[in-house]
mmCIF file of C-alpha atoms and ligand atoms in Angstrom:
data_model
loop_
_atom_site.group_PDB
_atom_site.id
_atom_site.type_symbol
_atom_site.label_atom_id
_atom_site.label_comp_id
_atom_site.label_asym_id
_atom_site.label_seq_id
_atom_site.Cartn_x
_atom_site.Cartn_y
_atom_site.Cartn_z
ATOM 1 C CA MET A 1 4.563 -36.152 60.597
ATOM 2 C CA SER A 2 8.040 -34.610 60.454
ATOM 3 C CA GLU A 3 8.982 -32.001 63.038
ATOM 4 C CA PHE A 4 7.610 -28.554 62.186
ATOM 5 C CA LYS A 5 10.257 -25.834 62.176
ATOM 6 C CA VAL A 6 9.192 -22.232 62.839
ATOM 7 C CA ARG A 7 10.506 -19.776 60.270
ATOM 8 C CA ASP A 8 12.603 -16.801 61.371
ATOM 9 C CA ASP A 9 10.711 -13.981 59.720
ATOM 10 C CA TRP A 10 7.125 -12.813 59.978
ATOM 11 C CA MET A 11 4.854 -13.724 57.061
ATOM 12 C CA GLN A 12 2.458 -10.891 56.225
ATOM 13 C CA PHE A 13 -1.227 -11.650 55.877
ATOM 14 C CA CYS A 14 -1.331 -9.610 52.683
ATOM 15 C CA VAL A 15 1.114 -7.634 50.530
ATOM 16 C CA PRO A 16 0.477 -5.816 47.247
ATOM 17 C CA ASP A 17 2.027 -7.171 44.040
ATOM 18 C CA ILE A 18 4.333 -4.394 42.795
ATOM 19 C CA SER A 19 6.312 -4.650 39.565
ATOM 20 C CA ASP A 20 8.464 -2.053 37.794
ATOM 21 C CA ALA A 21 5.461 -1.276 35.595
ATOM 22 C CA GLU A 22 3.466 0.188 38.533
ATOM 23 C CA VAL A 23 6.428 2.334 39.576
ATOM 24 C CA GLN A 24 6.940 3.513 35.997
ATOM 25 C CA ALA A 25 3.258 4.307 35.495
ATOM 26 C CA VAL A 26 3.021 6.393 38.662
ATOM 27 C CA SER A 27 6.261 8.158 37.800
ATOM 28 C CA ASP A 28 4.976 8.950 34.292
ATOM 29 C CA THR A 29 1.725 10.344 35.688
ATOM 30 C CA VAL A 30 3.485 12.457 38.287
ATOM 31 C CA ARG A 31 5.865 13.836 35.642
ATOM 32 C CA SER A 32 2.990 14.516 33.243
ATOM 33 C CA GLY A 33 1.879 17.327 35.526
ATOM 34 C CA TRP A 34 -1.732 16.132 35.530
ATOM 35 C CA TRP A 35 -2.305 14.463 38.907
ATOM 36 C CA ALA A 36 -6.019 14.905 39.547
ATOM 37 C CA LYS A 37 -8.926 13.358 37.638
ATOM 38 C CA GLY A 38 -8.064 13.571 33.959
ATOM 39 C CA PRO A 39 -7.162 11.522 30.897
ATOM 40 C CA ARG A 40 -5.787 8.494 32.778
ATOM 41 C CA THR A 41 -8.922 8.157 34.888
ATOM 42 C CA ILE A 42 -11.126 8.393 31.807
ATOM 43 C CA GLU A 43 -8.978 5.819 30.014
ATOM 44 C CA PHE A 44 -9.102 3.425 32.967
ATOM 45 C CA GLU A 45 -12.892 3.747 33.199
ATOM 46 C CA LYS A 46 -13.119 2.726 29.562
ATOM 47 C CA THR A 47 -10.688 -0.177 29.971
ATOM 48 C CA PHE A 48 -12.394 -1.480 33.109
ATOM 49 C CA ALA A 49 -15.878 -1.313 31.569
ATOM 50 C CA GLU A 50 -14.580 -3.260 28.557
ATOM 51 C CA TYR A 51 -12.827 -5.769 30.795
ATOM 52 C CA VAL A 52 -15.952 -6.691 32.773
ATOM 53 C CA GLY A 53 -18.274 -6.309 29.783
ATOM 54 C CA ALA A 54 -20.411 -3.453 31.079
ATOM 55 C CA LYS A 55 -21.470 -0.293 29.273
ATOM 56 C CA TYR A 56 -20.372 2.256 31.879
ATOM 57 C CA CYS A 57 -17.750 2.580 34.591
ATOM 58 C CA VAL A 58 -17.437 5.481 37.013
ATOM 59 C CA GLY A 59 -14.024 5.565 38.731
ATOM 60 C CA VAL A 60 -14.263 6.518 42.396
ATOM 61 C CA ASN A 61 -11.948 6.737 45.393
ATOM 62 C CA SER A 62 -13.348 3.668 47.198
ATOM 63 C CA CYS A 63 -15.869 0.864 46.992
ATOM 64 C CA THR A 64 -17.610 2.522 49.914
ATOM 65 C CA ALA A 65 -18.168 5.599 47.730
ATOM 66 C CA ALA A 66 -19.518 3.413 44.906
ATOM 67 C CA LEU A 67 -21.948 1.620 47.253
ATOM 68 C CA HIS A 68 -23.143 4.968 48.603
ATOM 69 C CA LEU A 69 -23.586 6.425 45.105
ATOM 70 C CA ALA A 70 -25.490 3.341 43.915
ATOM 71 C CA LEU A 71 -28.173 3.885 46.575
ATOM 72 C CA LEU A 72 -28.237 7.659 45.971
ATOM 73 C CA THR A 73 -28.929 7.169 42.255
ATOM 74 C CA GLN A 74 -32.180 5.428 43.241
ATOM 75 C CA GLY A 75 -33.254 8.105 45.691
ATOM 76 C CA ILE A 76 -33.209 5.540 48.488
ATOM 77 C CA GLY A 77 -33.475 7.276 51.861
ATOM 78 C CA PRO A 78 -35.354 7.611 55.151
ATOM 79 C CA GLY A 79 -38.216 5.137 55.534
ATOM 80 C CA ASP A 80 -36.659 2.671 53.079
ATOM 81 C CA GLU A 81 -35.158 -0.709 53.902
ATOM 82 C CA VAL A 82 -32.186 -2.309 52.174
ATOM 83 C CA ILE A 83 -31.289 -5.973 52.657
ATOM 84 C CA THR A 84 -27.667 -7.085 53.019
ATOM 85 C CA THR A 85 -25.576 -9.758 54.737
ATOM 86 C CA PRO A 86 -24.138 -9.591 58.253
ATOM 87 C CA LEU A 87 -20.998 -11.430 57.051
ATOM 88 C CA THR A 88 -19.372 -8.418 55.410
ATOM 89 C CA PHE A 89 -17.236 -5.369 55.888
ATOM 90 C CA ALA A 90 -18.941 -2.366 57.480
ATOM 91 C CA SER A 91 -19.271 -0.423 54.184
ATOM 92 C CA SER A 92 -22.029 -2.673 52.804
ATOM 93 C CA ALA A 93 -24.355 -1.584 55.621
ATOM 94 C CA ASN A 94 -22.811 1.748 56.699
ATOM 95 C CA THR A 95 -23.670 3.227 53.303
ATOM 96 C CA ILE A 96 -27.320 2.196 53.793
ATOM 97 C CA LEU A 97 -27.300 4.235 57.003
ATOM 98 C CA HIS A 98 -25.495 7.084 55.211
ATOM 99 C CA VAL A 99 -28.486 7.596 52.895
ATOM 100 C CA GLY A 100 -30.822 7.477 55.914
ATOM 101 C CA ALA A 101 -32.304 4.066 55.089
ATOM 102 C CA THR A 102 -32.444 1.023 57.379
ATOM 103 C CA PRO A 103 -30.127 -1.935 56.822
ATOM 104 C CA VAL A 104 -31.891 -5.277 57.216
ATOM 105 C CA PHE A 105 -29.686 -8.338 57.549
ATOM 106 C CA ALA A 106 -30.455 -11.693 55.918
ATOM 107 C CA ASP A 107 -28.493 -14.723 57.131
ATOM 108 C CA ILE A 108 -25.984 -16.707 55.066
ATOM 109 C CA ASP A 109 -25.524 -20.146 53.568
ATOM 110 C CA PRO A 110 -22.961 -21.787 55.878
ATOM 111 C CA ASP A 111 -21.405 -23.807 53.040
ATOM 112 C CA THR A 112 -20.278 -20.674 51.206
ATOM 113 C CA GLY A 113 -20.653 -17.668 53.510
ATOM 114 C CA LEU A 114 -22.875 -16.022 50.886
ATOM 115 C CA ILE A 115 -26.197 -14.310 51.573
ATOM 116 C CA ASP A 116 -28.991 -16.911 51.272
ATOM 117 C CA PRO A 117 -31.824 -15.956 48.856
ATOM 118 C CA LYS A 118 -34.325 -17.862 51.031
ATOM 119 C CA GLU A 119 -33.344 -15.670 53.995
ATOM 120 C CA ILE A 120 -33.669 -12.560 51.804
ATOM 121 C CA GLU A 121 -37.258 -13.491 50.948
ATOM 122 C CA LYS A 122 -38.151 -13.690 54.646
ATOM 123 C CA LYS A 123 -36.946 -10.112 55.144
ATOM 124 C CA ILE A 124 -38.858 -8.389 52.354
ATOM 125 C CA THR A 125 -41.476 -5.851 53.479
ATOM 126 C CA LYS A 126 -43.387 -3.022 51.805
ATOM 127 C CA LYS A 127 -40.463 -0.758 52.679
ATOM 128 C CA THR A 128 -37.763 -2.835 50.975
ATOM 129 C CA ARG A 129 -36.140 -0.924 48.094
ATOM 130 C CA ALA A 130 -32.877 -2.715 47.335
ATOM 131 C CA ILE A 131 -30.668 -5.734 47.941
ATOM 132 C CA VAL A 132 -26.906 -5.470 48.495
ATOM 133 C CA PRO A 133 -25.445 -8.963 48.077
ATOM 134 C CA VAL A 134 -21.733 -9.349 48.768
ATOM 135 C CA HIS A 135 -19.601 -11.630 46.597
ATOM 136 C CA TYR A 136 -17.957 -12.805 49.782
ATOM 137 C CA SER A 137 -14.265 -13.760 49.550
ATOM 138 C CA GLY A 138 -14.540 -13.890 45.742
ATOM 139 C CA LEU A 139 -17.439 -16.340 45.418
ATOM 140 C CA ALA A 140 -20.396 -14.966 43.457
ATOM 141 C CA ALA A 141 -23.682 -14.635 45.317
ATOM 142 C CA ASP A 142 -26.637 -16.499 43.784
ATOM 143 C CA LEU A 143 -27.437 -13.773 41.241
ATOM 144 C CA ASP A 144 -30.090 -15.803 39.379
ATOM 145 C CA ALA A 145 -32.170 -16.244 42.534
ATOM 146 C CA ILE A 146 -31.481 -12.727 43.845
ATOM 147 C CA GLY A 147 -32.209 -11.177 40.439
ATOM 148 C CA LYS A 148 -35.537 -13.008 40.359
ATOM 149 C CA ILE A 149 -36.448 -11.683 43.809
ATOM 150 C CA CYS A 150 -35.547 -8.159 42.643
ATOM 151 C CA ASP A 151 -37.761 -8.521 39.557
ATOM 152 C CA GLU A 152 -40.705 -9.915 41.508
ATOM 153 C CA HIS A 153 -40.640 -7.167 44.122
ATOM 154 C CA GLY A 154 -39.349 -4.266 42.024
ATOM 155 C CA LEU A 155 -36.096 -3.966 43.991
ATOM 156 C CA PHE A 156 -32.786 -2.408 42.992
ATOM 157 C CA LEU A 157 -29.746 -4.694 42.865
ATOM 158 C CA SER A 158 -26.535 -3.118 44.177
ATOM 159 C CA GLU A 159 -23.761 -5.718 44.185
ATOM 160 C CA ASP A 160 -20.834 -5.364 46.568
ATOM 161 C CA ALA A 161 -18.066 -6.722 44.338
ATOM 162 C CA ALA A 162 -15.160 -5.574 46.543
ATOM 163 C CA HIS A 163 -13.743 -9.130 46.385
ATOM 164 C CA ALA A 164 -14.935 -9.958 42.906
ATOM 165 C CA VAL A 165 -12.459 -8.767 40.280
ATOM 166 C CA GLU A 166 -12.009 -12.049 38.328
ATOM 167 C CA THR A 167 -15.046 -13.708 39.927
ATOM 168 C CA ARG A 168 -17.213 -15.407 37.311
ATOM 169 C CA TYR A 169 -20.876 -16.372 37.469
ATOM 170 C CA ASN A 170 -22.436 -18.617 34.791
ATOM 171 C CA GLY A 171 -19.204 -18.210 32.822
ATOM 172 C CA SER A 172 -19.094 -14.386 32.767
ATOM 173 C CA LEU A 173 -17.258 -11.911 34.942
ATOM 174 C CA ILE A 174 -19.232 -10.216 37.705
ATOM 175 C CA GLY A 175 -20.274 -6.868 36.275
ATOM 176 C CA HIS A 176 -20.986 -8.368 32.865
ATOM 177 C CA ARG A 177 -24.361 -6.908 31.822
ATOM 178 C CA PRO A 178 -25.371 -5.957 35.368
ATOM 179 C CA LYS A 179 -29.028 -5.437 36.257
ATOM 180 C CA GLY A 180 -28.331 -2.578 38.643
ATOM 181 C CA ALA A 181 -24.964 -1.315 39.858
ATOM 182 C CA VAL A 182 -21.806 -3.219 40.783
ATOM 183 C CA SER A 183 -19.252 -1.703 43.175
ATOM 184 C CA TYR A 184 -15.574 -2.696 43.148
ATOM 185 C CA SER A 185 -12.751 -1.965 45.571
ATOM 186 C CA PHE A 186 -9.144 -1.340 44.577
ATOM 187 C CA TYR A 187 -8.010 -0.990 48.192
ATOM 188 C CA ALA A 188 -4.411 -2.077 48.881
ATOM 189 C CA THR A 189 -5.355 -5.646 49.878
ATOM 190 C CA LYS A 190 -7.771 -6.397 47.039
ATOM 191 C CA ASN A 191 -7.012 -8.500 43.930
ATOM 192 C CA LEU A 192 -6.641 -5.339 41.833
ATOM 193 C CA ALA A 193 -5.063 -2.719 44.055
ATOM 194 C CA CYS A 194 -4.108 0.941 43.724
ATOM 195 C CA GLY A 195 -3.822 1.871 47.401
ATOM 196 C CA GLU A 196 -7.318 3.312 47.658
ATOM 197 C CA GLY A 197 -9.847 3.288 44.860
ATOM 198 C CA GLY A 198 -12.991 1.792 43.435
ATOM 199 C CA ALA A 199 -15.421 1.711 40.554
ATOM 200 C CA LEU A 200 -19.141 1.654 39.954
ATOM 201 C CA VAL A 201 -20.126 -0.374 36.903
ATOM 202 C CA THR A 202 -23.554 -0.373 35.271
ATOM 203 C CA ASP A 203 -25.361 -0.854 31.954
ATOM 204 C CA ASP A 204 -27.835 1.891 32.830
ATOM 205 C CA GLU A 205 -26.973 5.283 31.365
ATOM 206 C CA GLU A 206 -29.027 7.184 33.949
ATOM 207 C CA ILE A 207 -27.288 5.480 36.861
ATOM 208 C CA ALA A 208 -23.868 6.176 35.311
ATOM 209 C CA LYS A 209 -24.693 9.851 34.678
ATOM 210 C CA LYS A 210 -26.072 10.448 38.159
ATOM 211 C CA ALA A 211 -23.222 8.619 39.879
ATOM 212 C CA ARG A 212 -20.658 10.586 37.862
ATOM 213 C CA VAL A 213 -22.170 13.956 38.697
ATOM 214 C CA LEU A 214 -22.611 13.031 42.390
ATOM 215 C CA SER A 215 -18.990 11.799 42.559
ATOM 216 C CA THR A 216 -17.658 15.266 41.673
ATOM 217 C CA HIS A 217 -19.585 17.607 44.004
ATOM 218 C CA GLY A 218 -22.690 17.477 41.798
ATOM 219 C CA MET A 219 -20.839 19.459 39.115
ATOM 220 C CA SER A 220 -22.215 19.484 35.602
ATOM 221 C CA ALA A 221 -20.484 16.919 33.377
ATOM 222 C CA GLY A 222 -17.078 17.502 31.791
ATOM 223 C CA SER A 223 -15.999 19.782 34.596
ATOM 224 C CA TRP A 224 -12.602 18.116 35.050
ATOM 225 C CA ASN A 225 -11.504 19.669 31.792
ATOM 226 C CA ARG A 226 -12.488 23.226 32.652
ATOM 227 C CA TYR A 227 -8.834 24.373 32.707
ATOM 228 C CA GLY A 228 -8.176 23.232 29.107
ATOM 229 C CA LYS A 229 -8.247 25.559 26.117
ATOM 230 C CA GLY A 230 -11.556 24.101 24.934
ATOM 231 C CA GLY A 231 -12.937 24.034 28.476
ATOM 232 C CA SER A 232 -15.084 26.579 30.192
ATOM 233 C CA TRP A 233 -14.661 28.162 33.613
ATOM 234 C CA ARG A 234 -18.420 28.144 33.980
ATOM 235 C CA TYR A 235 -20.066 25.202 35.683
ATOM 236 C CA ASP A 236 -23.197 24.433 37.596
ATOM 237 C CA ILE A 237 -23.758 22.479 40.805
ATOM 238 C CA GLU A 238 -26.797 20.389 39.927
ATOM 239 C CA GLU A 239 -27.177 19.087 43.466
ATOM 240 C CA PRO A 240 -24.923 18.972 46.526
ATOM 241 C CA GLY A 241 -22.744 15.971 45.661
ATOM 242 C CA TYR A 242 -19.678 14.335 47.108
ATOM 243 C CA LYS A 243 -15.902 14.323 46.552
ATOM 244 C CA TYR A 244 -15.691 10.689 45.487
ATOM 245 C CA ASN A 245 -13.886 10.721 42.124
ATOM 246 C CA MET A 246 -10.868 8.625 41.160
ATOM 247 C CA PHE A 247 -7.740 10.594 40.184
ATOM 248 C CA ASP A 248 -4.976 9.979 37.658
ATOM 249 C CA ILE A 249 -2.215 8.684 39.965
ATOM 250 C CA GLN A 250 -4.652 6.027 41.216
ATOM 251 C CA ALA A 251 -5.866 5.268 37.711
ATOM 252 C CA SER A 252 -2.356 4.714 36.340
ATOM 253 C CA LEU A 253 -1.675 2.139 39.081
ATOM 254 C CA ALA A 254 -5.040 0.428 38.578
ATOM 255 C CA ASP A 255 -4.475 0.283 34.829
ATOM 256 C CA VAL A 256 -1.166 -1.592 35.196
ATOM 257 C CA GLN A 257 -2.675 -3.964 37.761
ATOM 258 C CA LEU A 258 -5.536 -4.773 35.410
ATOM 259 C CA ARG A 259 -3.088 -5.587 32.627
ATOM 260 C CA ARG A 260 -1.208 -7.903 34.987
ATOM 261 C CA MET A 261 -4.396 -9.561 36.276
ATOM 262 C CA ASP A 262 -4.113 -12.877 34.396
ATOM 263 C CA ASP A 263 -0.583 -13.424 35.625
ATOM 264 C CA MET A 264 -1.390 -12.342 39.187
ATOM 265 C CA GLN A 265 -4.428 -14.645 39.336
ATOM 266 C CA ARG A 266 -2.450 -17.582 37.953
ATOM 267 C CA ARG A 267 0.077 -17.234 40.770
ATOM 268 C CA ARG A 268 -2.688 -16.796 43.352
ATOM 269 C CA MET A 269 -4.213 -20.093 42.193
ATOM 270 C CA GLU A 270 -0.881 -21.903 42.672
ATOM 271 C CA ALA A 271 -1.017 -21.035 46.363
ATOM 272 C CA VAL A 272 -4.715 -22.000 46.520
ATOM 273 C CA ALA A 273 -3.915 -25.434 45.063
ATOM 274 C CA VAL A 274 -1.393 -26.079 47.847
ATOM 275 C CA TYR A 275 -3.961 -25.203 50.538
ATOM 276 C CA GLU A 276 -6.750 -27.212 48.924
ATOM 277 C CA GLU A 277 -4.601 -30.315 48.618
ATOM 278 C CA ALA A 278 -3.309 -30.095 52.198
ATOM 279 C CA PHE A 279 -6.706 -29.526 53.842
ATOM 280 C CA LYS A 280 -9.048 -31.683 51.776
ATOM 281 C CA ASP A 281 -9.440 -34.634 54.146
ATOM 282 C CA VAL A 282 -8.889 -33.012 57.529
ATOM 283 C CA PRO A 283 -11.923 -33.536 59.819
ATOM 284 C CA GLN A 284 -10.958 -30.555 62.022
ATOM 285 C CA LEU A 285 -11.345 -28.190 59.057
ATOM 286 C CA ARG A 286 -14.243 -27.081 56.926
ATOM 287 C CA LEU A 287 -13.478 -25.685 53.498
ATOM 288 C CA GLN A 288 -15.644 -23.263 51.550
ATOM 289 C CA LYS A 289 -17.778 -24.888 48.839
ATOM 290 C CA THR A 290 -17.658 -23.376 45.354
ATOM 291 C CA PRO A 291 -20.978 -23.661 43.476
ATOM 292 C CA ASP A 292 -20.645 -25.290 40.026
ATOM 293 C CA ASN A 293 -21.578 -22.130 38.128
ATOM 294 C CA VAL A 294 -19.050 -19.929 39.967
ATOM 295 C CA HIS A 295 -15.374 -19.188 39.432
ATOM 296 C CA HIS A 296 -13.845 -18.103 42.758
ATOM 297 C CA SER A 297 -11.474 -15.118 42.509
ATOM 298 C CA ARG A 298 -9.801 -16.263 45.742
ATOM 299 C CA HIS A 299 -9.519 -12.796 47.135
ATOM 300 C CA LEU A 300 -9.508 -14.535 50.519
ATOM 301 C CA TYR A 301 -8.682 -18.072 51.534
ATOM 302 C CA ILE A 302 -11.405 -18.986 53.999
ATOM 303 C CA LEU A 303 -10.650 -21.710 56.515
ATOM 304 C CA ARG A 304 -13.078 -22.780 59.187
ATOM 305 C CA ILE A 305 -12.209 -24.913 62.163
ATOM 306 C CA VAL A 306 -14.634 -27.504 63.550
ATOM 307 C CA PRO A 307 -14.674 -26.443 67.232
ATOM 308 C CA GLU A 308 -15.970 -29.791 68.564
ATOM 309 C CA ARG A 309 -12.923 -31.558 67.156
ATOM 310 C CA LEU A 310 -10.279 -29.310 68.683
ATOM 311 C CA SER A 311 -9.209 -28.701 72.265
ATOM 312 C CA ILE A 312 -8.328 -25.069 71.496
ATOM 313 C CA SER A 313 -10.621 -22.207 70.471
ATOM 314 C CA ARG A 314 -10.486 -20.344 67.152
ATOM 315 C CA ASP A 315 -8.792 -17.413 68.911
ATOM 316 C CA GLN A 316 -6.157 -19.740 70.369
ATOM 317 C CA PHE A 317 -5.694 -21.310 66.919
ATOM 318 C CA ILE A 318 -4.897 -17.827 65.582
ATOM 319 C CA GLU A 319 -2.371 -17.319 68.403
ATOM 320 C CA GLU A 320 -0.731 -20.642 67.471
ATOM 321 C CA LEU A 321 -0.413 -19.456 63.864
ATOM 322 C CA LYS A 322 1.060 -16.151 65.007
ATOM 323 C CA ALA A 323 3.550 -18.057 67.176
ATOM 324 C CA ARG A 324 4.635 -19.755 63.954
ATOM 325 C CA ASN A 325 5.226 -16.304 62.397
ATOM 326 C CA ILE A 326 2.121 -16.303 60.203
ATOM 327 C CA GLY A 327 -0.116 -13.259 59.868
ATOM 328 C CA VAL A 328 -3.803 -14.167 59.572
ATOM 329 C CA SER A 329 -7.127 -12.363 59.801
ATOM 330 C CA VAL A 330 -10.866 -12.968 60.253
ATOM 331 C CA HIS A 331 -13.433 -12.108 57.572
ATOM 332 C CA PHE A 332 -15.558 -10.929 59.006
ATOM 333 C CA ILE A 333 -16.454 -10.202 62.595
ATOM 334 C CA ALA A 334 -20.220 -10.442 62.006
ATOM 335 C CA LEU A 335 -21.465 -6.895 61.478
ATOM 336 C CA HIS A 336 -24.558 -7.252 63.672
ATOM 337 C CA THR A 337 -22.265 -7.871 66.666
ATOM 338 C CA MET A 338 -20.403 -4.566 66.153
ATOM 339 C CA SER A 339 -21.471 -2.045 68.772
ATOM 340 C CA ALA A 340 -22.771 0.521 66.265
ATOM 341 C CA TYR A 341 -25.277 -2.061 64.997
ATOM 342 C CA ALA A 342 -25.879 -4.109 68.147
ATOM 343 C CA LYS A 343 -26.710 -0.964 70.156
ATOM 344 C CA ARG A 344 -28.819 0.790 67.551
ATOM 345 C CA PHE A 345 -30.885 -2.246 66.527
ATOM 346 C CA GLY A 346 -30.673 -4.287 69.755
ATOM 347 C CA TYR A 347 -29.103 -7.271 68.005
ATOM 348 C CA GLN A 348 -27.934 -10.359 69.847
ATOM 349 C CA PRO A 349 -25.209 -12.520 68.244
ATOM 350 C CA GLU A 350 -27.708 -15.374 67.831
ATOM 351 C CA ASP A 351 -30.109 -13.225 65.793
ATOM 352 C CA PHE A 352 -28.158 -14.333 62.703
ATOM 353 C CA PRO A 353 -26.962 -17.738 63.929
ATOM 354 C CA LYS A 354 -25.332 -18.942 60.715
ATOM 355 C CA ALA A 355 -23.323 -15.779 60.109
ATOM 356 C CA TYR A 356 -22.338 -15.701 63.769
ATOM 357 C CA ALA A 357 -21.176 -19.357 63.841
ATOM 358 C CA PHE A 358 -19.293 -18.842 60.568
ATOM 359 C CA SER A 359 -17.611 -15.703 61.835
ATOM 360 C CA GLU A 360 -16.624 -17.345 65.133
ATOM 361 C CA SER A 361 -14.948 -20.343 63.470
ATOM 362 C CA GLU A 362 -13.296 -18.593 60.509
ATOM 363 C CA ILE A 363 -9.608 -17.895 59.902
ATOM 364 C CA SER A 364 -8.379 -16.153 56.731
ATOM 365 C CA LEU A 365 -4.987 -17.515 55.713
ATOM 366 C CA PRO A 366 -2.378 -15.504 53.781
ATOM 367 C CA MET A 367 -3.551 -15.247 50.155
ATOM 368 C CA TYR A 368 -1.938 -13.023 47.525
ATOM 369 C CA SER A 369 -0.279 -13.366 44.156
ATOM 370 C CA THR A 370 3.281 -13.093 45.513
ATOM 371 C CA LEU A 371 2.709 -15.686 48.270
ATOM 372 C CA GLY A 372 4.115 -18.612 46.281
ATOM 373 C CA ALA A 373 3.700 -22.355 46.678
ATOM 374 C CA ASP A 374 6.555 -22.668 49.204
ATOM 375 C CA ASN A 375 5.055 -20.144 51.602
ATOM 376 C CA ALA A 376 1.609 -21.686 51.165
ATOM 377 C CA LYS A 377 3.151 -25.074 52.002
ATOM 378 C CA TYR A 378 4.670 -23.564 55.143
ATOM 379 C CA VAL A 379 1.261 -22.187 56.215
ATOM 380 C CA ALA A 380 -0.469 -25.492 55.442
ATOM 381 C CA ASP A 381 2.148 -27.420 57.455
ATOM 382 C CA ALA A 382 1.673 -24.999 60.345
ATOM 383 C CA VAL A 383 -2.116 -25.517 60.315
ATOM 384 C CA LEU A 384 -1.662 -29.302 60.266
ATOM 385 C CA ASP A 385 0.956 -29.116 63.028
ATOM 386 C CA ILE A 386 -1.476 -27.181 65.244
ATOM 387 C CA ILE A 387 -4.236 -29.699 64.524
ATOM 388 C CA GLU A 388 -1.948 -32.635 65.302
ATOM 389 C CA LYS A 389 -1.146 -31.141 68.707
ATOM 390 C CA HIS A 390 -4.724 -30.099 69.584
ATOM 391 C CA ALA A 391 -7.078 -32.570 67.911
ATOM 392 C CA LYS A 392 -9.890 -34.064 69.988
HETATM 393 C C1 LIG B 1 -12.938 -3.763 51.222
HETATM 394 C C2 LIG B 1 -14.406 -3.892 51.235
HETATM 395 C C3 LIG B 1 -15.257 -2.804 51.008
HETATM 396 C C4 LIG B 1 -14.774 -1.389 51.009
HETATM 397 O O1 LIG B 1 -13.831 -1.103 50.065
HETATM 398 P P1 LIG B 1 -13.122 0.328 50.081
HETATM 399 O O2 LIG B 1 -12.596 0.459 48.698
HETATM 400 O O3 LIG B 1 -12.059 0.252 51.118
HETATM 401 O O4 LIG B 1 -14.154 1.331 50.393
HETATM 402 C C5 LIG B 1 -16.609 -3.027 50.861
HETATM 403 N N1 LIG B 1 -17.120 -4.264 50.975
HETATM 404 C C6 LIG B 1 -16.360 -5.330 51.238
HETATM 405 C C7 LIG B 1 -17.001 -6.674 51.336
HETATM 406 C C8 LIG B 1 -14.968 -5.175 51.411
HETATM 407 O O5 LIG B 1 -14.211 -6.227 51.722
#
């Protein structure tokens, strides 16, 4: 192999894709004088529902808020159990604790990193009320199998689709005719980004109504418009809700990003192709498998090292990448090993051996629409250079 040359500047792990259109849209909204939740939020909710093919969309200020609202709409609370994966961001399980229920982890399929339906079945008790599968990294969880389990046991399906804008399952976008509720994130690093933001999507009118009211303090519907000529100053608080709504500056950014999605995804896939080609026959690496009926949104590029075939650890591998000016991350540090969970539930790392092994061997490489094939080639060369020097 030719000599690897370290670049001069630091390559970010993730950067948002900003065009003039985003700047213009935010500027227009700011100048319009209506900054809070208003016409642009309502328009975006309509556009996003149409885009995924769902009946209703409630714009919120984070995916965490959407996940919380989804459980609240079902009255899930103390004494109830909700099953989710330990290979996820804290929100998937934190929100179960927020409603007073107990999160129950089910281990993953090591080929994909997705929650394993067979492991879910082992965890079902009389107290189980819901399942929160995560479409990890942009792969769709096995919704046929999970949906069947939900039907058989009368459980609510609350999908964590934080990574899943553009993810397809059986040919349709995630969120297309959902059984329960689907929660999206528009956080700065996600495929569709507006800084902070999210959406709850559903086909169920009751869920949409409840989530909408709970997202604005529990105020009776239509309250955003109470300052208009046709509006009324009078409103009711139906129940003590939350301050979770999306607002118009966010919505105008999200709207432009959605319109640019095809182009952004196309460029993301160019970088993916470079990685896939470079890593396909490397025995020190394990790539994520994509099931036949799934289209991967590639929110994250998941690389796993094979520890037995390297003389350095995963952590040292990350240091080697950093020394080559490449920013990387790990998705995720298994949630059951985090002190809040380990202490409260007495978990040991080995309690979920597959998620733990996955988490301990994983490295997320830079992956975003502005990365470009040349930068991806640089990262791939760096990975191969490290392997060449440290292979066993
Ligand atoms: C980012 C993320 C969330 C939380 O999204 P926010 O919009 O920041 O609340 C939830 N679940 C997963 C899997 C995530 O990666």
